[in-house]
Coordinates of C-alpha atoms in Angstrom, one line a residue:
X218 CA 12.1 9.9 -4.8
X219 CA 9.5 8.7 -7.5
X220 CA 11.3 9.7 -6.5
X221 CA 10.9 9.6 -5.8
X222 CA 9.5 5.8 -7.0
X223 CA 9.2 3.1 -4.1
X224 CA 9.0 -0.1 -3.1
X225 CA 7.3 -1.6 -0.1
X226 CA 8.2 -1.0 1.8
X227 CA 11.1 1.1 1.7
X228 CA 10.9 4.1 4.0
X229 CA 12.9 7.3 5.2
X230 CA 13.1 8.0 9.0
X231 CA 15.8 8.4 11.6
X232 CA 16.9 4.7 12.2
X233 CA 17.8 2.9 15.5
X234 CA 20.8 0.1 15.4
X235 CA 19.4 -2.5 13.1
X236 CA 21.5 -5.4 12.9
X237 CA 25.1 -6.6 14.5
X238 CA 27.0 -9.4 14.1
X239 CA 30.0 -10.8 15.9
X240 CA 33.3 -8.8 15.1
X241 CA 34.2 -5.7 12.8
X242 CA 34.4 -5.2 9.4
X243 CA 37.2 -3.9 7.6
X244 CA 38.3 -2.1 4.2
X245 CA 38.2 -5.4 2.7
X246 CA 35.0 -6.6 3.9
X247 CA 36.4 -9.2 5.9
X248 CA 37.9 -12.0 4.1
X249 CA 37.7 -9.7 1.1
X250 CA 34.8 -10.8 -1.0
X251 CA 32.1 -8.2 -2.4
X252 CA 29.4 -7.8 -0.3
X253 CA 26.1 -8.8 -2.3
X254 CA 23.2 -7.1 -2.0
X255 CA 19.9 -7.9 -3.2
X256 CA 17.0 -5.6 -4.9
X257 CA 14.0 -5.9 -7.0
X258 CA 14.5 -2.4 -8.1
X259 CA 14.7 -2.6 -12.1
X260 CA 17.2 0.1 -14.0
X261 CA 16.3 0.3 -17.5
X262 CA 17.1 2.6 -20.0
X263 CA 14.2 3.6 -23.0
X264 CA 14.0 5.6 -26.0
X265 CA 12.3 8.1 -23.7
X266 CA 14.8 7.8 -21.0
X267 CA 17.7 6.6 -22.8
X268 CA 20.2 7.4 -19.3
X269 CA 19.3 5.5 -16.4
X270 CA 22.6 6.7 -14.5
X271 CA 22.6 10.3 -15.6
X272 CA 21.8 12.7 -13.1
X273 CA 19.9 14.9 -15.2
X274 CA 17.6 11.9 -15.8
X275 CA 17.5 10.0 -13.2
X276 CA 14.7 10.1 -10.1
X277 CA 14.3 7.1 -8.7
X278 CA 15.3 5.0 -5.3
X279 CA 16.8 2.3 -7.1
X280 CA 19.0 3.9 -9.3
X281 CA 19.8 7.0 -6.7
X282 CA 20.9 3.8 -4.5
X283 CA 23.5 3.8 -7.6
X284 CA 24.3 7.3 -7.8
X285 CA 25.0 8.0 -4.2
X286 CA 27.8 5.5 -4.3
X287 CA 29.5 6.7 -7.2
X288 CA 29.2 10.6 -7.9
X289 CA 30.0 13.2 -5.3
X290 CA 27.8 15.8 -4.0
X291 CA 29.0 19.0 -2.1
X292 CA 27.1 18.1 1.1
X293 CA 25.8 14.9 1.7
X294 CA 23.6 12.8 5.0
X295 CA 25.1 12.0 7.5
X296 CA 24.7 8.4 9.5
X297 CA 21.9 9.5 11.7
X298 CA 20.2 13.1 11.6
X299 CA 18.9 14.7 9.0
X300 CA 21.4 18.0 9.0
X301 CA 24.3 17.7 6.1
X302 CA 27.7 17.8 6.0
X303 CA 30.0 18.5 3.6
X304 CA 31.5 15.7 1.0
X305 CA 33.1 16.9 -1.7
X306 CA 33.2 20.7 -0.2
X307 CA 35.5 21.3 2.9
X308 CA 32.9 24.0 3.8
X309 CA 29.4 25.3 3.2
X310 CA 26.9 28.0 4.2
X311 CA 24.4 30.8 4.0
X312 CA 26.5 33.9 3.6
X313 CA 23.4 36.2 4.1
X314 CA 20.6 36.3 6.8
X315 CA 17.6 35.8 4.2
X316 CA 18.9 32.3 3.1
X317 CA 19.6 33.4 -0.2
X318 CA 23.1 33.2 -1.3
X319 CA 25.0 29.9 -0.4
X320 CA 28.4 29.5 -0.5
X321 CA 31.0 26.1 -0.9
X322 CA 34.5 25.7 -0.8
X323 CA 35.9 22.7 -2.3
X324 CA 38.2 19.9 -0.8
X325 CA 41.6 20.4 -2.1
X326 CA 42.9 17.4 -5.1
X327 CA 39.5 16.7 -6.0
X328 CA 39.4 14.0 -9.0
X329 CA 37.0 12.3 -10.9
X330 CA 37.6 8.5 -11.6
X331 CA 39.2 9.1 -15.0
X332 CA 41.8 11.2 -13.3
X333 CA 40.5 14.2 -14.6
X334 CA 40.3 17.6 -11.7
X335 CA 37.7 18.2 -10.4
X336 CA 36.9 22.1 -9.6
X337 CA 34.1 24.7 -9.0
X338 CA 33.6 24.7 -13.1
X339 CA 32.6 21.3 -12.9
X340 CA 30.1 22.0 -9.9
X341 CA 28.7 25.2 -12.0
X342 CA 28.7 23.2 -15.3
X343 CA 26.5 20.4 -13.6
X344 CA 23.8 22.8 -12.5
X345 CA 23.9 24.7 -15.0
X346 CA 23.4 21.7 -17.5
X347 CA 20.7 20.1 -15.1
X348 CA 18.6 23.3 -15.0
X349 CA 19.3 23.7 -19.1
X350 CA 18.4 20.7 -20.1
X351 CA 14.9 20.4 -17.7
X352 CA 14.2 16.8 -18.0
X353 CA 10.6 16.7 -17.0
X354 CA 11.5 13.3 -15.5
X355 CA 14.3 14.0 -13.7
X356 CA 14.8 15.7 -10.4
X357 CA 15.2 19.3 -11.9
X358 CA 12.5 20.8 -9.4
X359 CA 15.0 20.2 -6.2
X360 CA 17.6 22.8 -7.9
X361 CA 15.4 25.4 -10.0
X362 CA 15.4 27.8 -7.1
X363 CA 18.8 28.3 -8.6
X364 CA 18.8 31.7 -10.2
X365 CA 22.8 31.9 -10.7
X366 CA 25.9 30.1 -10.1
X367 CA 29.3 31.6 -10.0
X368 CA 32.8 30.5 -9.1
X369 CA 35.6 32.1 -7.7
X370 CA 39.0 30.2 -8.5
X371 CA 38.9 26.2 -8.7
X372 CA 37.6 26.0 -5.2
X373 CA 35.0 28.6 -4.8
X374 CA 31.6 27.9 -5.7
X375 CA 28.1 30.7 -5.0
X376 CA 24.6 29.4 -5.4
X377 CA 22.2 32.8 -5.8
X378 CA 18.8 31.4 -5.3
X379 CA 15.5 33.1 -6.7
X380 CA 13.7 33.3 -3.2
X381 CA 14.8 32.1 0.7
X382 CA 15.4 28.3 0.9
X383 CA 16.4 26.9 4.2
X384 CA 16.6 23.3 2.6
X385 CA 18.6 24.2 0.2
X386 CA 21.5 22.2 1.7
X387 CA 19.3 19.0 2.1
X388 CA 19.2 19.3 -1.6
X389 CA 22.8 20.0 -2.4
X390 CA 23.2 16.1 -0.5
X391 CA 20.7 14.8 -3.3
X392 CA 21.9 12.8 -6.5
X393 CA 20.6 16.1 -8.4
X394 CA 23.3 17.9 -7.4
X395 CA 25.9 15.7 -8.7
X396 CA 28.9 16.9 -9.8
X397 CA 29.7 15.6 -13.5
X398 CA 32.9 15.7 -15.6
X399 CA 32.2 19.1 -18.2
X400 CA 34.6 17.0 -20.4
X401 CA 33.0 13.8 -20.2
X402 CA 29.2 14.9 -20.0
X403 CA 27.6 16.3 -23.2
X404 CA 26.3 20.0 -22.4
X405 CA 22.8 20.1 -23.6
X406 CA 22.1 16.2 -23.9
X407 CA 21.8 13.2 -22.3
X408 CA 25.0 10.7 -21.0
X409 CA 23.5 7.7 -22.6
X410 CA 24.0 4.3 -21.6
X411 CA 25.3 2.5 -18.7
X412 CA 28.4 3.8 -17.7
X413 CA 29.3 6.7 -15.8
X414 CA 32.1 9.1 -15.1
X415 CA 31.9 10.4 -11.0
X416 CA 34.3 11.4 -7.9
X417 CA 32.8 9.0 -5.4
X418 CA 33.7 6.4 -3.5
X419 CA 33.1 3.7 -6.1
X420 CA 33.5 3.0 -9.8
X421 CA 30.7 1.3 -11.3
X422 CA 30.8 -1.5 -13.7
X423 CA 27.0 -1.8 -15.0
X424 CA 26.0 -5.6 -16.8
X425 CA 23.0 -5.3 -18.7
X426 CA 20.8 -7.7 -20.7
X427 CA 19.1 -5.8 -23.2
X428 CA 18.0 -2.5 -22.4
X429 CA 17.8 -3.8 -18.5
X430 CA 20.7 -3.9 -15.6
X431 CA 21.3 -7.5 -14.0
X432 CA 24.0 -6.4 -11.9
X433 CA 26.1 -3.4 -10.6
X434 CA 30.0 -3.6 -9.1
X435 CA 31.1 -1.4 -7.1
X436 CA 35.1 -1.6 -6.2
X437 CA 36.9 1.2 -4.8
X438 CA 38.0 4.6 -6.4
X439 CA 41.4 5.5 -5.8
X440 CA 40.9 9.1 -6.5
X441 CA 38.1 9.5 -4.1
X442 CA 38.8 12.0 -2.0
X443 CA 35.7 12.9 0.8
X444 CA 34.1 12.4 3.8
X445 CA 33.5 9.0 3.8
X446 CA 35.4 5.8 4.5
X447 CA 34.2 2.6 2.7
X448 CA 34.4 -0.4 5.0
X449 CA 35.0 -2.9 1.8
X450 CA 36.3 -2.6 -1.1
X451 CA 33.8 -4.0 -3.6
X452 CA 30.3 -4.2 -3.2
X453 CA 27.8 -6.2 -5.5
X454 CA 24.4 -5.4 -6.3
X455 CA 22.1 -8.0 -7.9
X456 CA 18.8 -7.5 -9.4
X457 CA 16.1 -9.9 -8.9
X458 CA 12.5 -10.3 -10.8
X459 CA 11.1 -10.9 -7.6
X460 CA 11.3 -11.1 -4.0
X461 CA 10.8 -14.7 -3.5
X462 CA 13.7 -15.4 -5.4
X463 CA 15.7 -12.6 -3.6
X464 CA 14.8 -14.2 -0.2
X465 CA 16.1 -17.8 -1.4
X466 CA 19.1 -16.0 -2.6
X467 CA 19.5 -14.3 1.3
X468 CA 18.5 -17.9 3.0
X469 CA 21.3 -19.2 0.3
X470 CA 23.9 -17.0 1.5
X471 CA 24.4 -16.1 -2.4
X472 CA 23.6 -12.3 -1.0
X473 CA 24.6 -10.4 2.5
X474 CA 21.8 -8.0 2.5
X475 CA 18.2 -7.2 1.0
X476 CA 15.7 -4.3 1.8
X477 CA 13.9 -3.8 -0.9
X478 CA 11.4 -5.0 -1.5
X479 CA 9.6 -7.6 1.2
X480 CA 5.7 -8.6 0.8
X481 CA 4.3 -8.8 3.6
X482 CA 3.8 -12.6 4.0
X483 CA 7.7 -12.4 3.6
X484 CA 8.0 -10.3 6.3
X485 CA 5.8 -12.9 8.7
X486 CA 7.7 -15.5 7.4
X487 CA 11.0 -13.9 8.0
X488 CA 9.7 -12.9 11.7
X489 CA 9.0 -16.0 12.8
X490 CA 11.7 -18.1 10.9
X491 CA 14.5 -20.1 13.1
X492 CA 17.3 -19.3 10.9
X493 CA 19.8 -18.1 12.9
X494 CA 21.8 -16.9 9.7
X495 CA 19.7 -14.2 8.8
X496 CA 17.7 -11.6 11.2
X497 CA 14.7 -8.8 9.9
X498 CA 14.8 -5.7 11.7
X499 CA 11.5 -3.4 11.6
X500 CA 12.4 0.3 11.9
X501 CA 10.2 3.3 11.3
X502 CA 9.4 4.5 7.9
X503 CA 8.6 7.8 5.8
X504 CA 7.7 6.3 2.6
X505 CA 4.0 7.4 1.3
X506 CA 1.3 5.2 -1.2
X507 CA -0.9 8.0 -2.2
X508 CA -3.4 8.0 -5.7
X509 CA -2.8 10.8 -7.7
X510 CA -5.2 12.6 -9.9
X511 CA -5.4 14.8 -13.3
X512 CA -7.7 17.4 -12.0
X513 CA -8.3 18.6 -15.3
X514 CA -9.7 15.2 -16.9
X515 CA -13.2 15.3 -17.0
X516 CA -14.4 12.7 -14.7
X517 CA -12.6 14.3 -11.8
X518 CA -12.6 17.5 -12.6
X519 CA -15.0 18.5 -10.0
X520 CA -13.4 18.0 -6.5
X521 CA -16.5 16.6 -5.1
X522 CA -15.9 13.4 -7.0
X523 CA -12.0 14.1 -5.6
X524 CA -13.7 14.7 -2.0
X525 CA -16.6 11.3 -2.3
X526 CA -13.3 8.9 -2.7
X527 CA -11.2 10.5 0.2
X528 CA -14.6 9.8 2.2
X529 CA -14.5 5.8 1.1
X530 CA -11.0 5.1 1.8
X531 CA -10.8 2.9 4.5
X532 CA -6.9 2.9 5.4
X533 CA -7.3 0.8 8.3
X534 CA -8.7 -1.9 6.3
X535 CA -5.9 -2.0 4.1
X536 CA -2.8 -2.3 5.8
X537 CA -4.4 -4.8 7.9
X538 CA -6.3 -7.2 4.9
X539 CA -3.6 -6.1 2.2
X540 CA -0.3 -5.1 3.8
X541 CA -0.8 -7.2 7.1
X542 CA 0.1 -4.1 9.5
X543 CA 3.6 -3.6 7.7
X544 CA 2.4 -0.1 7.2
X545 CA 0.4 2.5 9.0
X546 CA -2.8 4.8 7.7
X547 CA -2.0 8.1 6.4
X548 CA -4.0 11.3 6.7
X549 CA -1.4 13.4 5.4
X550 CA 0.9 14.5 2.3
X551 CA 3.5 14.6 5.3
X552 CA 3.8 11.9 7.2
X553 CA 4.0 11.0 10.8
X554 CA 7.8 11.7 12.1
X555 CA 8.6 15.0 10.2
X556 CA 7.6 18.6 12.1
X557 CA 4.6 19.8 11.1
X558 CA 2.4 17.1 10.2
X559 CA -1.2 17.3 11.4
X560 CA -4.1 14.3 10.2
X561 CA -5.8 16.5 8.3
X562 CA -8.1 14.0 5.9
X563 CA -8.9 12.1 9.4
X564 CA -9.6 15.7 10.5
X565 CA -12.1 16.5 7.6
X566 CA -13.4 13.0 6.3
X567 CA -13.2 10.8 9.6
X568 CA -13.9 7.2 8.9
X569 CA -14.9 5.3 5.7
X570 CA -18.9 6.8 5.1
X571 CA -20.6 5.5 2.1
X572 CA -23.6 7.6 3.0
X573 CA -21.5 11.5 3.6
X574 CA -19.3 10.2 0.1
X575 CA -23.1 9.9 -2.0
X576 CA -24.4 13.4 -0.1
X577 CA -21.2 14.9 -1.3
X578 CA -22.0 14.3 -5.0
X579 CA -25.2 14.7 -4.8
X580 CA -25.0 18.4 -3.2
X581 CA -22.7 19.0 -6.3
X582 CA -25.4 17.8 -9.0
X583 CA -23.6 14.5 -10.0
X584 CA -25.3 11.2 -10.4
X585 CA -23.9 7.8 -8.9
X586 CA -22.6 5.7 -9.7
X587 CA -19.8 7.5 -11.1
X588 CA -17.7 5.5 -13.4
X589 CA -14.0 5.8 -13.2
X590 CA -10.8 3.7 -13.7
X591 CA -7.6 3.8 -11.5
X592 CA -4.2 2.9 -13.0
X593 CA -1.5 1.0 -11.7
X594 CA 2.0 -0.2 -11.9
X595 CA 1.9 -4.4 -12.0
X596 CA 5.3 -4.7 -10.8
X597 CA 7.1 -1.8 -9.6
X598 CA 6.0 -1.5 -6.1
X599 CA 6.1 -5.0 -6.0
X600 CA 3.8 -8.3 -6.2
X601 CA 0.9 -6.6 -3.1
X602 CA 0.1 -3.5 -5.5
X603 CA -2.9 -5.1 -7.3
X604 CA -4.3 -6.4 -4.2
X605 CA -3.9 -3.1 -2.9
X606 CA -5.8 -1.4 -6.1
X607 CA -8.6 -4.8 -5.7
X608 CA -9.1 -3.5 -2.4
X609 CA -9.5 0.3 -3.2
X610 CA -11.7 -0.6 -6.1
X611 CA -14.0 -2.8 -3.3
X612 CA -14.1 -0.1 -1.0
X613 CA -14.5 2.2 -3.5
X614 CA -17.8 0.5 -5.0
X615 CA -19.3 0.0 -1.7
X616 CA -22.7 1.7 -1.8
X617 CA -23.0 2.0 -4.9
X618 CA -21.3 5.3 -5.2
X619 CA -18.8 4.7 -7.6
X620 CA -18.3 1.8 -10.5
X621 CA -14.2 1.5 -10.3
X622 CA -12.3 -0.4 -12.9
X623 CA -8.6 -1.1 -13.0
X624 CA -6.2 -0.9 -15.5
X625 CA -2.7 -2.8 -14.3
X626 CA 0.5 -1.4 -16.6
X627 CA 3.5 -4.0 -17.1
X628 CA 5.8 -1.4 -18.0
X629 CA 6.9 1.1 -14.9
X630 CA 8.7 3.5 -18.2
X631 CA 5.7 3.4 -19.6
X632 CA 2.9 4.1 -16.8
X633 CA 5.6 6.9 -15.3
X634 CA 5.6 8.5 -19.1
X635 CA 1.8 8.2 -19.5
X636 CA 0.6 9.2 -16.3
X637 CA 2.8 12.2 -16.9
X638 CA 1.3 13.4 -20.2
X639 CA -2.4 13.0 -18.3
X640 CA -3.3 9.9 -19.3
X641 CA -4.9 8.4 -16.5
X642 CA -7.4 10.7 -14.5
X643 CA -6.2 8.5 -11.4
X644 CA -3.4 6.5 -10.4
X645 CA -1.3 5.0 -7.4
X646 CA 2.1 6.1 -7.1
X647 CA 4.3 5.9 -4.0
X648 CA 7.4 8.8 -2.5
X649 CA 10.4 8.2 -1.1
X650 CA 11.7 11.3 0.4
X651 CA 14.4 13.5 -1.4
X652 CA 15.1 14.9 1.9
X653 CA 13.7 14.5 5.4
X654 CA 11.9 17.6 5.5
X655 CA 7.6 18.0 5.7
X656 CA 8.8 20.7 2.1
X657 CA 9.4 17.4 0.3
X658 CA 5.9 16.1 0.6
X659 CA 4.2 19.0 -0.5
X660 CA 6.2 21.4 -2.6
X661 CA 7.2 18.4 -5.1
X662 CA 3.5 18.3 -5.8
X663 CA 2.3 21.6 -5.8
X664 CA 2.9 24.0 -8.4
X665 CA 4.5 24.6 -12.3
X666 CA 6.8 22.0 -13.1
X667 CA 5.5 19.3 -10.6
X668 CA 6.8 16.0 -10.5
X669 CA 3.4 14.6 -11.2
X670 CA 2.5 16.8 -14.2
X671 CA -0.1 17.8 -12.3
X672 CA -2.6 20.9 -13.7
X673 CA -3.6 21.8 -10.0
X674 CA -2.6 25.1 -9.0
X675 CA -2.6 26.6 -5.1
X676 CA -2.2 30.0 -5.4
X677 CA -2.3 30.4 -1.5
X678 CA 0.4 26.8 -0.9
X679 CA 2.6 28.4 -4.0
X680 CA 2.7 31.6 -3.5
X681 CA 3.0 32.3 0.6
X682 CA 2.8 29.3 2.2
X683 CA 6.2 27.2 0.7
X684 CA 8.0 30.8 0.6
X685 CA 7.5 31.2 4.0
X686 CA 8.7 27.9 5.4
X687 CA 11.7 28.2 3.3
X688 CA 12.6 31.4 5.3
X689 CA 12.6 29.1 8.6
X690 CA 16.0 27.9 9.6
X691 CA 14.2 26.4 13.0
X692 CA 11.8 23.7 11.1
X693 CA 9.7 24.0 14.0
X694 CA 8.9 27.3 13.5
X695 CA 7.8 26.7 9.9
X696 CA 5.1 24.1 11.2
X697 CA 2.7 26.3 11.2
X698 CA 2.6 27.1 7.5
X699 CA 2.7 23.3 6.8
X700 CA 0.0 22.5 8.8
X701 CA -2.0 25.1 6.7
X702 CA -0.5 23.8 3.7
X703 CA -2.2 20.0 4.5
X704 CA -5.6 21.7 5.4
X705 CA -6.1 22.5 2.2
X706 CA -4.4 19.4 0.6
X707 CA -7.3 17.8 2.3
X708 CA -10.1 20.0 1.0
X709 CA -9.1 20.1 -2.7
X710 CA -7.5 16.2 -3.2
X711 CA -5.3 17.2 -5.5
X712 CA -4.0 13.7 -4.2
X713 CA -5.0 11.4 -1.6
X714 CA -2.9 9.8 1.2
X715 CA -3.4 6.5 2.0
X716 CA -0.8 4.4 4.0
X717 CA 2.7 5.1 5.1
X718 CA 5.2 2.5 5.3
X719 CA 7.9 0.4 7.5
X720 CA 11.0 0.1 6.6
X721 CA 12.7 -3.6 6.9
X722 CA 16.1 -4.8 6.5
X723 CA 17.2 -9.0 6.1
X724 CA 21.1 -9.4 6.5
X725 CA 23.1 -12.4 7.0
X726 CA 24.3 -12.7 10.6
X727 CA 28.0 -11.7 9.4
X728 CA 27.5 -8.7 8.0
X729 CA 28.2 -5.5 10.0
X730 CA 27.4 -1.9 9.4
X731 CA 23.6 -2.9 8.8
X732 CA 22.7 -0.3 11.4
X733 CA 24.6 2.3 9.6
X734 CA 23.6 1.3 6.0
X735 CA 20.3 4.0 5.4
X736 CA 20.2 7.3 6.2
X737 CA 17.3 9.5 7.4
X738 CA 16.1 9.7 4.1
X739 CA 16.6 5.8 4.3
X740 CA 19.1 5.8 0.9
X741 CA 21.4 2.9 0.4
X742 CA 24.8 3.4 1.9
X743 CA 26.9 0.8 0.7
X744 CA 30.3 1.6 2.3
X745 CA 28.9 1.2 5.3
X746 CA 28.4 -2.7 5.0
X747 CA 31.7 -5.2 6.2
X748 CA 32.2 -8.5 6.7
X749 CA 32.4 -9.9 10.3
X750 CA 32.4 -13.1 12.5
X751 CA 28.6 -15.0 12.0
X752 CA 27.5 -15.8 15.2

């Protein structure tokens, strides 16, 4: 999820029981007040992305922590486990042996908040309209394998896809494969603003200051009809401009809950605090920090260049000086957890070698120091990023093989915008898996229509490599391919991997559910969160 956009850290993974307090929610959330919680995730909208809740639009963790609460999807995550089952569908499933032609059946008295029906139009009319309109922005790229779409009655819905997909259900339990109203949602523009018309388990009422959300409620729709069963019935979520203030908030008991986003020195301090109101739990993680790079702009161009600064980075060095161990050194696009990851950079480039990073350019005819500049974003990873880039840019210019300057953006809209159109030759971003699958860290990536904007092309990845792990219902046996795929990830740096994260969670010692409240993909569930007995 910039997406696929993260935090630190915020990661996906299959999670162990987190938190537990004393007693058992119910619908009401206990004594029947919201339950808050707390983020530093910022939902704005902007001339160039005037719809911050539209699925069309929207791609990132924060505001799919929205979405997932409040439009339905035919399949969706369940607790635990990365294998979907249905939500607003009573049924799905490949009707063919090639993984090409999927087939739903609706729940029966399916409506959307508005009271309007909600039928296999609706589910045709929201793909269709997300693959029409192709916001580069938005998470388009998880459904245009979508050839066709047709529906049979109000309750039958067919997905004909252009080549085999075995993730294709993981996809279908994604915010891109909301279902929107075809009489509420325009057909070939944007839902602007800050409502929003859906068939989950919560209506939304957004406030806003400006163009920015300050807080979202969530209270129960009574036309929900689904899988789930909400354990309150109004949830709060309130946005904070930092995590400092979040965490007085949590110590306050003015919020229930807060994962995103801790700093490290938080973390510490949360680790070895005596309050026995509020307990951190540290869980595995499948969120990735990687730098990114326009291969076609001029300064790294040349993959050697690509090649010297994947033989400088010294991962070790910076989750332990910068992120104080609260993540772990990456070698990979796919990180540690999901089948088929190998360590293919440790594999190729080893350790941190000034020396091999200077005989690199110098075999390829270019002189050193080489002069570049990495952008970053000053606020939406939160507070640690420009230590992080500080770091990279010491590393970096040890040796005297490059002559690194950084450029910090304010504006996350505008970095996201500009580093799409190729404005920066390289910059940090972070991914926060669509689904829990090693095709989400490299096909997203890879390819026409990438979620970078990237110009590199892999011929080899594209063409035979991707297609042929999507033929693989056993993941295992698609490990192969993906372990080919990283190999030469590593030799071209396209991008380069550099730390994968944890994934923490604060709660007030009354608050149940916390062990249920992310998935494998670790997204928000909400309606998994009650109020109990504190201890």
């Amino acid at each position: 999820m910039n997406r696929k956009t993260l935090v630190l850290p915020a990661l996906a993974g299959l999670l162990a029981p987190v938190l537990a307090a004393c007693g058992g929610g119910d619908s009401a959330g206990g004594d029947g007040k919201a339950i808050v919680v707390g983020t530093t995730d910022t939902i704005e909208a902007s001339k160039a992305a005037p719809a911050p809740f539209d699925p069309v639009q929207t791609y990132d963790v924060g505001a799919w922590n929205v979405l997932r609460g409040t439009y339905q999807t035919l399949m969706r995550l369940p607790r635990t486990g990365t294998e979907p089952v249905p939500e607003a569908a009573r049924s799905c499933g490949f009707r063919d042996t090639r993984n090409e032609q999927y087939r739903c059946t609706l729940r029966d008295g399916l409506k959307f908040s508005n009271g309007d029906s909600l039928t296999a139009a609706d589910v045709k009319f929201s793909v269709d309209r997300m693959l029409r309109i192709n916001n580069t922005n938005g998470p388009v790229t998880l459904m245009n394998n979508i050839d066709t779409v047709e529906t049979s009655g109000r309750h039958e819905v067919v997905f004909h896809l252009k080549k085999p997909d075995a993730t294709f259900p993981q996809k279908l339990a994604t915010p891109a494969a909301a279902i929107v109203d075809h009489k509420v949602y325009p057909r070939n523009a944007l839902y602007k603003g800050f409502d929003l018309v859906g068939s989950g388990p919560y209506q939304l009422k957004a406030e806003h200051s400006g163009n920015r959300v300050t807080k979202a409620v969530f209270t129960r729709n009574p036309e929900y009809k689904g899988g789930i069963e909400p354990q309150n019935d109004e949830v709060e979520m309130r946005f904070f401009d930092d995590s400092e203030a979040m965490e007085k908030a949590l110590r306050k008991g003015d919020i229930d809950l807060m994962n995103r986003t801790l700093s490290p020195h938080q973390i510490e301090g949360l680790q070895n605090a005596r309050d026995s109101h509020v307990v951190l739990q540290e869980m595995p993680g499948q969120e990735i920090r990687y730098l990114a790079f326009n291969t076609d702009a001029p300064v790294v161009r040349n993959k050697a260049v690509r090649q010297a600064m994947a033989q400088l980075v010294d991962r070790p060095a910076l989750v332990r000086d910068v992120y104080a161990h609260t993540g772990d050194p990456l070698y990979s696009l796919v990180p540690t957890g999901l089948t088929g990851h190998i360590n293919s950079f440790f594999s190729k480039y080893g350790n941190a070698d000034p020396a091999e990073a200077k005989r690199v350019l110098r075999s390829a005819g270019i002189h050193t120091p080489v002069k570049i500049t990495l952008a970053y974003t000053e606020n939406h990873y939160g507070s640690t990023t420009k230590d992080e880039f500080e770091e990279l840019q010491k590393q970096l210019n040890k040796g005297g093989v490059f002559d690194v300057s950084l450029k910090g953006v304010d504006s996350w809209q505008t970095f996201r915008e500009d580093s799409g159109k190729g404005k920066y030759p390289v910059w940090g971003m972070g991914w926060y898996a669509d689904i829990p699958d090693a095709d989400n860290y490299l096909a997203p990536f890879i390819g026409k229509g990438n979620f970078l904007g990237s110009p590199y092309r892999n011929r080899e990845i594209e063409d035979r490599l991707i297609p042929a792990t999507r033929q693989q219902a056993d993941r295992n046996a698609a490990a192969g391919s993906f372990k080919q795929a990283q190999n030469i990830v590593a030799d071209d740096v396209p991008v380069l991997p550099l730390w994968q994260g944890k994934q923490y969670v604060a709660a007030r010692d009354d608050i149940t559910g916390v062990e249920w409240a992310l998935n494998s993909s670790s997204a928000l569930q909400i309606w998994e969160l009650g109020r109990g007995v504190a201890d």
